[in-house]
Amino acid sequence: MKTANQVHITKAMRLSSILRTNISSIALLTILVCASSVSASQPRAGGVLIQQELPQQQIKDEIRDRVQEEVDIAFGRTATVINGLVIALTLFPTAAGVAVWFLLGKLSKQTTIARQEIESLHYDTISQLKILISDAESILGEIQHQTNPADADTDLLLPDAQIQEFAPVNYGNYQQLLSAGDYAKQGDACFFENRYEDAIAAYDRALQIQPDLADTWNNRGVVFTRMQRYPEALASYEQATTLRPNYPDAWNNRGVVLLELQKYPEAIGCYEQAIQAKPDYADAWNNRGVAFSKMQEYEQAVISYNQALQVKNDYTDAWNNRGVALSKLQKYEAAIDSYDNAAKIRPDFYRIWYNKARCYALQGKIELAIENLKRALNLNPNLCKELAKNEADLEKIRQHDAFKQLIG
């Protein structure tokens, strides 16, 4: 009987061993318990049952231990996966925040660099444009003085700087305003490219759409002034001042045209209108002094130049023009001081040294006159030679050998 029971137990254990590799631990436990129950249900003697209790208990303990082990392993794996998910979900927002912060920092840096490059490009473009305008003014000045050498002693500010950027007025049709503004800007661009006819055409298109643009009328007048079409320039400035009575640039520019037409009192009236609208208008004060100098009212001219210099102490033209007026008043030392101040600001301006040579020649200071004339010739030999040949103020040094060597 003992042997039979052992055979059953052994079969059960083999079955357990076979099934353990193919089914779950809980199913295995169920099968073994059922097998044990079947074995226990067979009629046995009381002594055999007592002998089987120990092996059955060991099997149950072994099964329970294995089941517990499998449960622990499964629970451990599940817990590991859950912990991993919890950690991942916890760290993901932080990692995402760090990544976003890093990207924002990089984008901000790139934006700053781009902005700096744009500002640098803008500054360089404006600087180059100013240089080009300055060179153009110098060339135009030389051409004008070559055609009219008698006016070489006094500087008149041409109305280049008074081009006004188009500022649309808020009226009815927005599309028309936009088109007028576009044409006005095209006109400004053409002016700075010396395409004067194209500039006039663009301004005319803008004024056809919106005829009450005072700035565009002023700019149109500036272009006509540069083209020496003075009646049309005056008509444009008159429209500008009619639309905007307190328009200092338009009044100053109108005075420039009247000065070119030798209508000196009318020019002075325009400059005074500009000064009334803008008391610190240095250019208008300087041009007013030029008009008084043309009328040989040198004391009034000096007053105007002094006003210009109070507003703008580094105004080269005003210092030079003041020296000319003081020289005409035979205040030679004061004139020399004015020329010296002008030379400190712009030492490469030939006219300062030429006018200074004239002043020294009038005083009979031959060596100083020759020295300053030589500096003027070094800066602009062709024009200064032509001027010096017929300059009345240089009469006292004309027969000097050094003068003959310089002028020929």
GROMACS .gro file of C-alpha atoms in nm:
model
  408
    1MET     CA    1   0.000   0.000   0.000
    2LYS     CA    2   0.287   0.232   0.085
    3THR     CA    3   0.443   0.158  -0.249
    4ALA     CA    4   0.123   0.243  -0.433
    5ASN     CA    5   0.091   0.575  -0.260
    6GLN     CA    6   0.449   0.660  -0.339
    7VAL     CA    7   0.379   0.576  -0.702
    8HIS     CA    8   0.082   0.814  -0.703
    9ILE     CA    9   0.286   1.086  -0.539
   10THR     CA   10   0.571   1.034  -0.777
   11LYS     CA   11   0.336   1.053  -1.076
   12ALA     CA   12   0.184   1.367  -0.936
   13MET     CA   13   0.525   1.523  -0.888
   14ARG     CA   14   0.630   1.429  -1.242
   15LEU     CA   15   0.306   1.572  -1.372
   16SER     CA   16   0.375   1.886  -1.170
   17SER     CA   17   0.722   1.905  -1.317
   18ILE     CA   18   0.590   1.869  -1.672
   19LEU     CA   19   0.305   2.114  -1.634
   20ARG     CA   20   0.516   2.373  -1.451
   21THR     CA   21   0.688   2.463  -1.776
   22ASN     CA   22   0.362   2.503  -1.965
   23ILE     CA   23   0.098   2.645  -1.729
   24SER     CA   24   0.082   2.904  -1.461
   25SER     CA   25   0.165   2.842  -1.096
   26ILE     CA   26  -0.192   2.879  -0.979
   27ALA     CA   27  -0.320   2.622  -1.229
   28LEU     CA   28  -0.043   2.384  -1.124
   29LEU     CA   29  -0.141   2.420  -0.762
   30THR     CA   30  -0.501   2.335  -0.849
   31ILE     CA   31  -0.401   2.019  -1.036
   32LEU     CA   32  -0.175   1.896  -0.757
   33VAL     CA   33  -0.435   1.956  -0.489
   34CYS     CA   34  -0.692   1.765  -0.690
   35ALA     CA   35  -0.451   1.477  -0.740
   36SER     CA   36  -0.378   1.467  -0.373
   37SER     CA   37  -0.746   1.464  -0.293
   38VAL     CA   38  -0.806   1.172  -0.528
   39SER     CA   39  -0.523   0.981  -0.369
   40ALA     CA   40  -0.650   1.062  -0.024
   41SER     CA   41  -1.001   0.946  -0.111
   42GLN     CA   42  -0.894   0.588  -0.180
   43PRO     CA   43  -0.953   0.348   0.111
   44ARG     CA   44  -0.637   0.305   0.313
   45ALA     CA   45  -0.560   0.172   0.653
   46GLY     CA   46  -0.522   0.416   0.938
   47GLY     CA   47  -0.146   0.359   0.961
   48VAL     CA   48  -0.088   0.438   0.592
   49LEU     CA   49  -0.268   0.774   0.618
   50ILE     CA   50  -0.048   0.870   0.908
   51GLN     CA   51   0.261   0.779   0.706
   52GLN     CA   52   0.144   0.992   0.402
   53GLU     CA   53   0.075   1.310   0.598
   54LEU     CA   54   0.440   1.416   0.611
   55PRO     CA   55   0.518   1.385   0.235
   56GLN     CA   56   0.192   1.558   0.140
   57GLN     CA   57   0.267   1.845   0.375
   58GLN     CA   58   0.610   1.889   0.221
   59ILE     CA   59   0.457   1.892  -0.130
   60LYS     CA   60   0.204   2.151  -0.025
   61ASP     CA   61   0.477   2.362   0.133
   62GLU     CA   62   0.689   2.329  -0.178
   63ILE     CA   63   0.398   2.425  -0.402
   64ARG     CA   64   0.305   2.714  -0.176
   65ASP     CA   65   0.665   2.835  -0.177
   66ARG     CA   66   0.689   2.814  -0.555
   67VAL     CA   67   0.358   2.991  -0.600
   68GLN     CA   68   0.468   3.262  -0.358
   69GLU     CA   69   0.799   3.291  -0.540
   70GLU     CA   70   0.623   3.330  -0.877
   71VAL     CA   71   0.381   3.582  -0.730
   72ASP     CA   72   0.668   3.780  -0.578
   73ILE     CA   73   0.855   3.780  -0.909
   74ALA     CA   74   0.546   3.892  -1.100
   75PHE     CA   75   0.471   4.157  -0.839
   76GLY     CA   76   0.831   4.277  -0.846
   77ARG     CA   77   0.828   4.308  -1.223
   78THR     CA   78   0.497   4.493  -1.214
   79ALA     CA   79   0.622   4.722  -0.940
   80THR     CA   80   0.939   4.791  -1.141
   81VAL     CA   81   0.739   4.880  -1.451
   82ILE     CA   82   0.504   5.102  -1.247
   83ASN     CA   83   0.799   5.274  -1.076
   84GLY     CA   84   0.962   5.330  -1.413
   85LEU     CA   85   0.645   5.483  -1.548
   86VAL     CA   86   0.608   5.705  -1.242
   87ILE     CA   87   0.969   5.820  -1.271
   88ALA     CA   88   0.931   5.881  -1.645
   89LEU     CA   89   0.609   6.077  -1.594
   90THR     CA   90   0.777   6.277  -1.316
   91LEU     CA   91   1.091   6.357  -1.511
   92PHE     CA   92   0.925   6.426  -1.848
   93PRO     CA   93   0.780   6.771  -1.758
   94THR     CA   94   1.113   6.874  -1.604
   95ALA     CA   95   1.311   6.753  -1.906
   96ALA     CA   96   1.064   6.922  -2.139
   97GLY     CA   97   1.091   7.245  -1.942
   98VAL     CA   98   1.470   7.234  -1.953
   99ALA     CA   99   1.463   7.169  -2.327
  100VAL     CA  100   1.220   7.456  -2.388
  101TRP     CA  101   1.429   7.689  -2.170
  102PHE     CA  102   1.742   7.593  -2.363
  103LEU     CA  103   1.573   7.648  -2.698
  104LEU     CA  104   1.429   7.983  -2.587
  105GLY     CA  105   1.772   8.094  -2.468
  106LYS     CA  106   1.930   7.995  -2.798
  107LEU     CA  107   1.653   8.168  -2.995
  108SER     CA  108   1.689   8.484  -2.785
  109LYS     CA  109   2.063   8.488  -2.846
  110GLN     CA  110   2.017   8.444  -3.221
  111THR     CA  111   1.751   8.717  -3.222
  112THR     CA  112   1.985   8.956  -3.040
  113ILE     CA  113   2.266   8.884  -3.285
  114ALA     CA  114   2.034   8.935  -3.582
  115ARG     CA  115   1.905   9.263  -3.437
  116GLN     CA  116   2.261   9.387  -3.384
  117GLU     CA  117   2.352   9.297  -3.740
  118ILE     CA  118   2.046   9.478  -3.874
  119GLU     CA  119   2.125   9.788  -3.665
  120SER     CA  120   2.486   9.780  -3.782
  121LEU     CA  121   2.374   9.748  -4.144
  122HIS     CA  122   2.127  10.033  -4.096
  123TYR     CA  123   2.395  10.256  -3.942
  124ASP     CA  124   2.644  10.174  -4.218
  125THR     CA  125   2.386  10.246  -4.489
  126ILE     CA  126   2.291  10.583  -4.337
  127SER     CA  127   2.659  10.674  -4.295
  128GLN     CA  128   2.735  10.589  -4.657
  129LEU     CA  129   2.434  10.787  -4.773
  130LYS     CA  130   2.546  11.092  -4.574
  131ILE     CA  131   2.895  11.064  -4.722
  132LEU     CA  132   2.754  11.044  -5.074
  133ILE     CA  133   2.532  11.348  -5.013
  134SER     CA  134   2.825  11.542  -4.868
  135ASP     CA  135   3.042  11.457  -5.167
  136ALA     CA  136   2.765  11.559  -5.403
  137GLU     CA  137   2.727  11.892  -5.224
  138SER     CA  138   3.102  11.958  -5.251
  139ILE     CA  139   3.108  11.877  -5.623
  140LEU     CA  140   2.801  12.094  -5.688
  141GLY     CA  141   2.956  12.378  -5.491
  142GLU     CA  142   3.273  12.362  -5.698
  143ILE     CA  143   3.074  12.361  -6.022
  144GLN     CA  144   2.868  12.660  -5.913
  145HIS     CA  145   3.173  12.858  -5.810
  146GLN     CA  146   3.349  12.773  -6.132
  147THR     CA  147   3.057  12.929  -6.322
  148ASN     CA  148   3.033  13.227  -6.084
  149PRO     CA  149   3.372  13.288  -5.912
  150ALA     CA  150   3.261  13.619  -5.762
  151ASP     CA  151   3.045  13.436  -5.509
  152ALA     CA  152   3.328  13.212  -5.382
  153ASP     CA  153   3.364  13.394  -5.052
  154THR     CA  154   3.021  13.313  -4.909
  155ASP     CA  155   2.847  12.980  -4.849
  156LEU     CA  156   2.476  12.940  -4.907
  157LEU     CA  157   2.318  12.626  -4.771
  158LEU     CA  158   2.140  12.452  -5.058
  159PRO     CA  159   1.813  12.283  -4.963
  160ASP     CA  160   1.939  11.921  -4.978
  161ALA     CA  161   1.880  11.858  -4.612
  162GLN     CA  162   1.521  11.977  -4.627
  163ILE     CA  163   1.384  11.670  -4.809
  164GLN     CA  164   1.101  11.560  -4.584
  165GLU     CA  165   0.995  11.201  -4.536
  166PHE     CA  166   0.636  11.150  -4.647
  167ALA     CA  167   0.396  11.142  -4.355
  168PRO     CA  168   0.041  11.042  -4.462
  169VAL     CA  169  -0.254  11.237  -4.330
  170ASN     CA  170  -0.553  11.039  -4.209
  171TYR     CA  171  -0.819  11.116  -4.469
  172GLY     CA  172  -1.090  10.912  -4.639
  173ASN     CA  173  -0.962  10.656  -4.884
  174TYR     CA  174  -0.688  10.448  -4.723
  175GLN     CA  175  -0.580  10.288  -5.052
  176GLN     CA  176  -0.532  10.626  -5.213
  177LEU     CA  177  -0.327  10.746  -4.914
  178LEU     CA  178  -0.108  10.440  -4.936
  179SER     CA  179  -0.051  10.496  -5.308
  180ALA     CA  180   0.030  10.863  -5.254
  181GLY     CA  181   0.280  10.770  -4.987
  182ASP     CA  182   0.440  10.513  -5.214
  183TYR     CA  183   0.482  10.764  -5.495
  184ALA     CA  184   0.625  11.023  -5.257
  185LYS     CA  185   0.883  10.775  -5.130
  186GLN     CA  186   0.972  10.682  -5.488
  187GLY     CA  187   1.031  11.050  -5.555
  188ASP     CA  188   1.265  11.078  -5.256
  189ALA     CA  189   1.462  10.774  -5.371
  190CYS     CA  190   1.495  10.912  -5.724
  191PHE     CA  191   1.618  11.246  -5.586
  192PHE     CA  192   1.898  11.084  -5.388
  193GLU     CA  193   1.996  10.892  -5.703
  194ASN     CA  194   2.007  11.222  -5.898
  195ARG     CA  195   1.720  11.104  -6.120
  196TYR     CA  196   1.545  11.438  -6.105
  197GLU     CA  197   1.293  11.392  -6.385
  198ASP     CA  198   1.180  11.061  -6.237
  199ALA     CA  199   1.154  11.226  -5.895
  200ILE     CA  200   0.928  11.502  -6.031
  201ALA     CA  201   0.708  11.243  -6.206
  202ALA     CA  202   0.670  11.044  -5.884
  203TYR     CA  203   0.586  11.356  -5.679
  204ASP     CA  204   0.328  11.460  -5.939
  205ARG     CA  205   0.158  11.118  -5.916
  206ALA     CA  206   0.146  11.147  -5.537
  207LEU     CA  207  -0.003  11.497  -5.555
  208GLN     CA  208  -0.263  11.388  -5.808
  209ILE     CA  209  -0.390  11.137  -5.556
  210GLN     CA  210  -0.358  11.363  -5.254
  211PRO     CA  211  -0.286  11.728  -5.336
  212ASP     CA  212  -0.261  11.846  -4.973
  213LEU     CA  213   0.076  11.685  -4.894
  214ALA     CA  214   0.290  11.981  -4.786
  215ASP     CA  215   0.606  11.772  -4.753
  216THR     CA  216   0.573  11.642  -5.107
  217TRP     CA  217   0.527  11.995  -5.243
  218ASN     CA  218   0.842  12.101  -5.055
  219ASN     CA  219   1.042  11.807  -5.187
  220ARG     CA  220   0.922  11.877  -5.538
  221GLY     CA  221   1.051  12.231  -5.498
  222VAL     CA  222   1.390  12.103  -5.380
  223VAL     CA  223   1.427  11.894  -5.697
  224PHE     CA  224   1.331  12.188  -5.919
  225THR     CA  225   1.584  12.403  -5.731
  226ARG     CA  226   1.856  12.149  -5.801
  227MET     CA  227   1.753  12.149  -6.168
  228GLN     CA  228   1.767  12.534  -6.162
  229ARG     CA  229   1.404  12.551  -6.271
  230TYR     CA  230   1.337  12.830  -6.026
  231PRO     CA  231   0.983  12.941  -6.119
  232GLU     CA  232   0.853  12.587  -6.078
  233ALA     CA  233   1.045  12.555  -5.751
  234LEU     CA  234   0.888  12.875  -5.618
  235ALA     CA  235   0.541  12.750  -5.714
  236SER     CA  236   0.600  12.427  -5.523
  237TYR     CA  237   0.724  12.607  -5.212
  238GLU     CA  238   0.427  12.844  -5.227
  239GLN     CA  239   0.190  12.547  -5.227
  240ALA     CA  240   0.376  12.398  -4.930
  241THR     CA  241   0.359  12.718  -4.725
  242THR     CA  242  -0.006  12.769  -4.819
  243LEU     CA  243  -0.093  12.425  -4.685
  244ARG     CA  244   0.130  12.470  -4.381
  245PRO     CA  245   0.197  12.838  -4.305
  246ASN     CA  246   0.446  12.761  -4.027
  247TYR     CA  247   0.664  12.533  -4.242
  248PRO     CA  248   1.023  12.649  -4.173
  249ASP     CA  249   1.198  12.430  -4.432
  250ALA     CA  250   0.971  12.539  -4.715
  251TRP     CA  251   1.021  12.908  -4.623
  252ASN     CA  252   1.399  12.862  -4.606
  253ASN     CA  253   1.408  12.678  -4.939
  254ARG     CA  254   1.195  12.945  -5.100
  255GLY     CA  255   1.444  13.204  -4.976
  256VAL     CA  256   1.729  13.008  -5.137
  257VAL     CA  257   1.560  13.033  -5.479
  258LEU     CA  258   1.490  13.405  -5.436
  259LEU     CA  259   1.854  13.456  -5.340
  260GLU     CA  260   1.963  13.280  -5.658
  261LEU     CA  261   1.730  13.513  -5.849
  262GLN     CA  262   1.901  13.808  -5.670
  263LYS     CA  263   1.573  13.906  -5.504
  264TYR     CA  264   1.748  13.970  -5.177
  265PRO     CA  265   1.480  14.153  -4.973
  266GLU     CA  266   1.222  13.889  -5.063
  267ALA     CA  267   1.469  13.618  -4.970
  268ILE     CA  268   1.530  13.782  -4.632
  269GLY     CA  269   1.154  13.793  -4.576
  270CYS     CA  270   1.135  13.416  -4.637
  271TYR     CA  271   1.422  13.347  -4.398
  272GLU     CA  272   1.253  13.554  -4.132
  273GLN     CA  273   0.932  13.354  -4.180
  274ALA     CA  274   1.136  13.037  -4.129
  275ILE     CA  275   1.301  13.182  -3.816
  276GLN     CA  276   0.966  13.292  -3.678
  277ALA     CA  277   0.838  12.936  -3.713
  278LYS     CA  278   1.163  12.790  -3.578
  279PRO     CA  279   1.382  13.039  -3.384
  280ASP     CA  280   1.674  12.795  -3.353
  281TYR     CA  281   1.693  12.735  -3.729
  282ALA     CA  282   2.069  12.778  -3.784
  283ASP     CA  283   2.052  12.732  -4.162
  284ALA     CA  284   1.794  13.007  -4.200
  285TRP     CA  285   2.006  13.244  -3.987
  286ASN     CA  286   2.313  13.166  -4.199
  287ASN     CA  287   2.125  13.217  -4.526
  288ARG     CA  288   1.979  13.543  -4.394
  289GLY     CA  289   2.337  13.659  -4.334
  290VAL     CA  290   2.430  13.562  -4.691
  291ALA     CA  291   2.143  13.773  -4.826
  292PHE     CA  292   2.254  14.076  -4.622
  293SER     CA  293   2.612  14.022  -4.744
  294LYS     CA  294   2.487  14.027  -5.103
  295MET     CA  295   2.324  14.360  -5.023
  296GLN     CA  296   2.657  14.474  -4.866
  297GLU     CA  297   2.487  14.518  -4.531
  298TYR     CA  298   2.770  14.343  -4.350
  299GLU     CA  299   2.681  14.442  -3.996
  300GLN     CA  300   2.339  14.282  -4.032
  301ALA     CA  301   2.509  13.983  -4.189
  302VAL     CA  302   2.740  13.945  -3.888
  303ILE     CA  303   2.438  13.957  -3.655
  304SER     CA  304   2.274  13.676  -3.850
  305TYR     CA  305   2.591  13.466  -3.848
  306ASN     CA  306   2.627  13.519  -3.473
  307GLN     CA  307   2.272  13.391  -3.424
  308ALA     CA  308   2.348  13.084  -3.634
  309LEU     CA  309   2.660  13.014  -3.429
  310GLN     CA  310   2.470  13.049  -3.101
  311VAL     CA  311   2.244  12.771  -3.219
  312LYS     CA  312   2.521  12.560  -3.377
  313ASN     CA  313   2.872  12.647  -3.264
  314ASP     CA  314   3.040  12.399  -3.500
  315TYR     CA  315   2.879  12.548  -3.810
  316THR     CA  316   3.171  12.575  -4.054
  317ASP     CA  317   2.990  12.781  -4.319
  318ALA     CA  318   2.867  13.034  -4.064
  319TRP     CA  319   3.221  13.082  -3.925
  320ASN     CA  320   3.362  13.124  -4.276
  321ASN     CA  321   3.084  13.363  -4.383
  322ARG     CA  322   3.126  13.564  -4.064
  323GLY     CA  323   3.495  13.602  -4.144
  324VAL     CA  324   3.412  13.736  -4.490
  325ALA     CA  325   3.167  13.993  -4.351
  326LEU     CA  326   3.412  14.106  -4.081
  327SER     CA  327   3.685  14.138  -4.344
  328LYS     CA  328   3.455  14.362  -4.548
  329LEU     CA  329   3.412  14.573  -4.234
  330GLN     CA  330   3.796  14.585  -4.210
  331LYS     CA  331   3.785  14.397  -3.879
  332TYR     CA  332   4.068  14.174  -3.991
  333GLU     CA  333   4.174  14.020  -3.660
  334ALA     CA  334   3.816  13.919  -3.579
  335ALA     CA  335   3.787  13.780  -3.931
  336ILE     CA  336   4.105  13.573  -3.885
  337ASP     CA  337   3.959  13.435  -3.559
  338SER     CA  338   3.646  13.327  -3.746
  339TYR     CA  339   3.852  13.154  -4.013
  340ASP     CA  340   4.060  12.979  -3.748
  341ASN     CA  341   3.744  12.847  -3.582
  342ALA     CA  342   3.619  12.722  -3.917
  343ALA     CA  343   3.953  12.551  -3.987
  344LYS     CA  344   3.941  12.368  -3.652
  345ILE     CA  345   3.613  12.211  -3.755
  346ARG     CA  346   3.695  12.142  -4.120
  347PRO     CA  347   4.065  12.185  -4.202
  348ASP     CA  348   4.023  12.034  -4.550
  349PHE     CA  349   3.787  12.311  -4.668
  350TYR     CA  350   3.991  12.506  -4.926
  351ARG     CA  351   3.772  12.816  -4.911
  352ILE     CA  352   3.867  12.888  -4.549
  353TRP     CA  353   4.237  12.910  -4.636
  354TYR     CA  354   4.167  13.109  -4.953
  355ASN     CA  355   3.956  13.367  -4.765
  356LYS     CA  356   4.218  13.381  -4.490
  357ALA     CA  357   4.485  13.455  -4.754
  358ARG     CA  358   4.267  13.739  -4.886
  359CYS     CA  359   4.237  13.881  -4.536
  360TYR     CA  360   4.614  13.872  -4.477
  361ALA     CA  361   4.676  14.026  -4.820
  362LEU     CA  362   4.446  14.318  -4.736
  363GLN     CA  363   4.659  14.376  -4.425
  364GLY     CA  364   4.979  14.362  -4.629
  365LYS     CA  365   5.100  14.047  -4.451
  366ILE     CA  366   5.251  13.891  -4.760
  367GLU     CA  367   5.414  13.581  -4.612
  368LEU     CA  368   5.102  13.479  -4.423
  369ALA     CA  369   4.889  13.546  -4.731
  370ILE     CA  370   5.117  13.328  -4.948
  371GLU     CA  371   5.124  13.052  -4.685
  372ASN     CA  372   4.743  13.033  -4.663
  373LEU     CA  373   4.702  13.061  -5.040
  374LYS     CA  374   4.941  12.768  -5.079
  375ARG     CA  375   4.726  12.557  -4.844
  376ALA     CA  376   4.416  12.646  -5.042
  377LEU     CA  377   4.589  12.550  -5.368
  378ASN     CA  378   4.691  12.215  -5.221
  379LEU     CA  379   4.327  12.137  -5.147
  380ASN     CA  380   4.174  12.269  -5.472
  381PRO     CA  381   4.440  12.389  -5.715
  382ASN     CA  382   4.230  12.448  -6.028
  383LEU     CA  383   3.955  12.656  -5.873
  384CYS     CA  384   4.185  12.856  -5.644
  385LYS     CA  385   4.416  12.948  -5.933
  386GLU     CA  386   4.122  13.078  -6.136
  387LEU     CA  387   3.993  13.276  -5.840
  388ALA     CA  388   4.333  13.418  -5.747
  389LYS     CA  389   4.404  13.548  -6.099
  390ASN     CA  390   4.128  13.809  -6.075
  391GLU     CA  391   4.091  13.849  -5.698
  392ALA     CA  392   4.095  14.218  -5.606
  393ASP     CA  393   4.181  14.146  -5.242
  394LEU     CA  394   4.510  13.983  -5.353
  395GLU     CA  395   4.628  14.288  -5.545
  396LYS     CA  396   4.894  14.375  -5.287
  397ILE     CA  397   5.073  14.041  -5.332
  398ARG     CA  398   5.010  13.987  -5.703
  399GLN     CA  399   5.358  14.109  -5.803
  400HIS     CA  400   5.533  13.902  -5.540
  401ASP     CA  401   5.757  13.627  -5.678
  402ALA     CA  402   5.606  13.361  -5.452
  403PHE     CA  403   5.257  13.453  -5.577
  404LYS     CA  404   5.372  13.428  -5.940
  405GLN     CA  405   5.527  13.088  -5.871
  406LEU     CA  406   5.203  12.963  -5.719
  407ILE     CA  407   4.960  13.104  -5.972
  408GLY     CA  408   5.184  13.109  -6.281
   0.00000   0.00000   0.00000
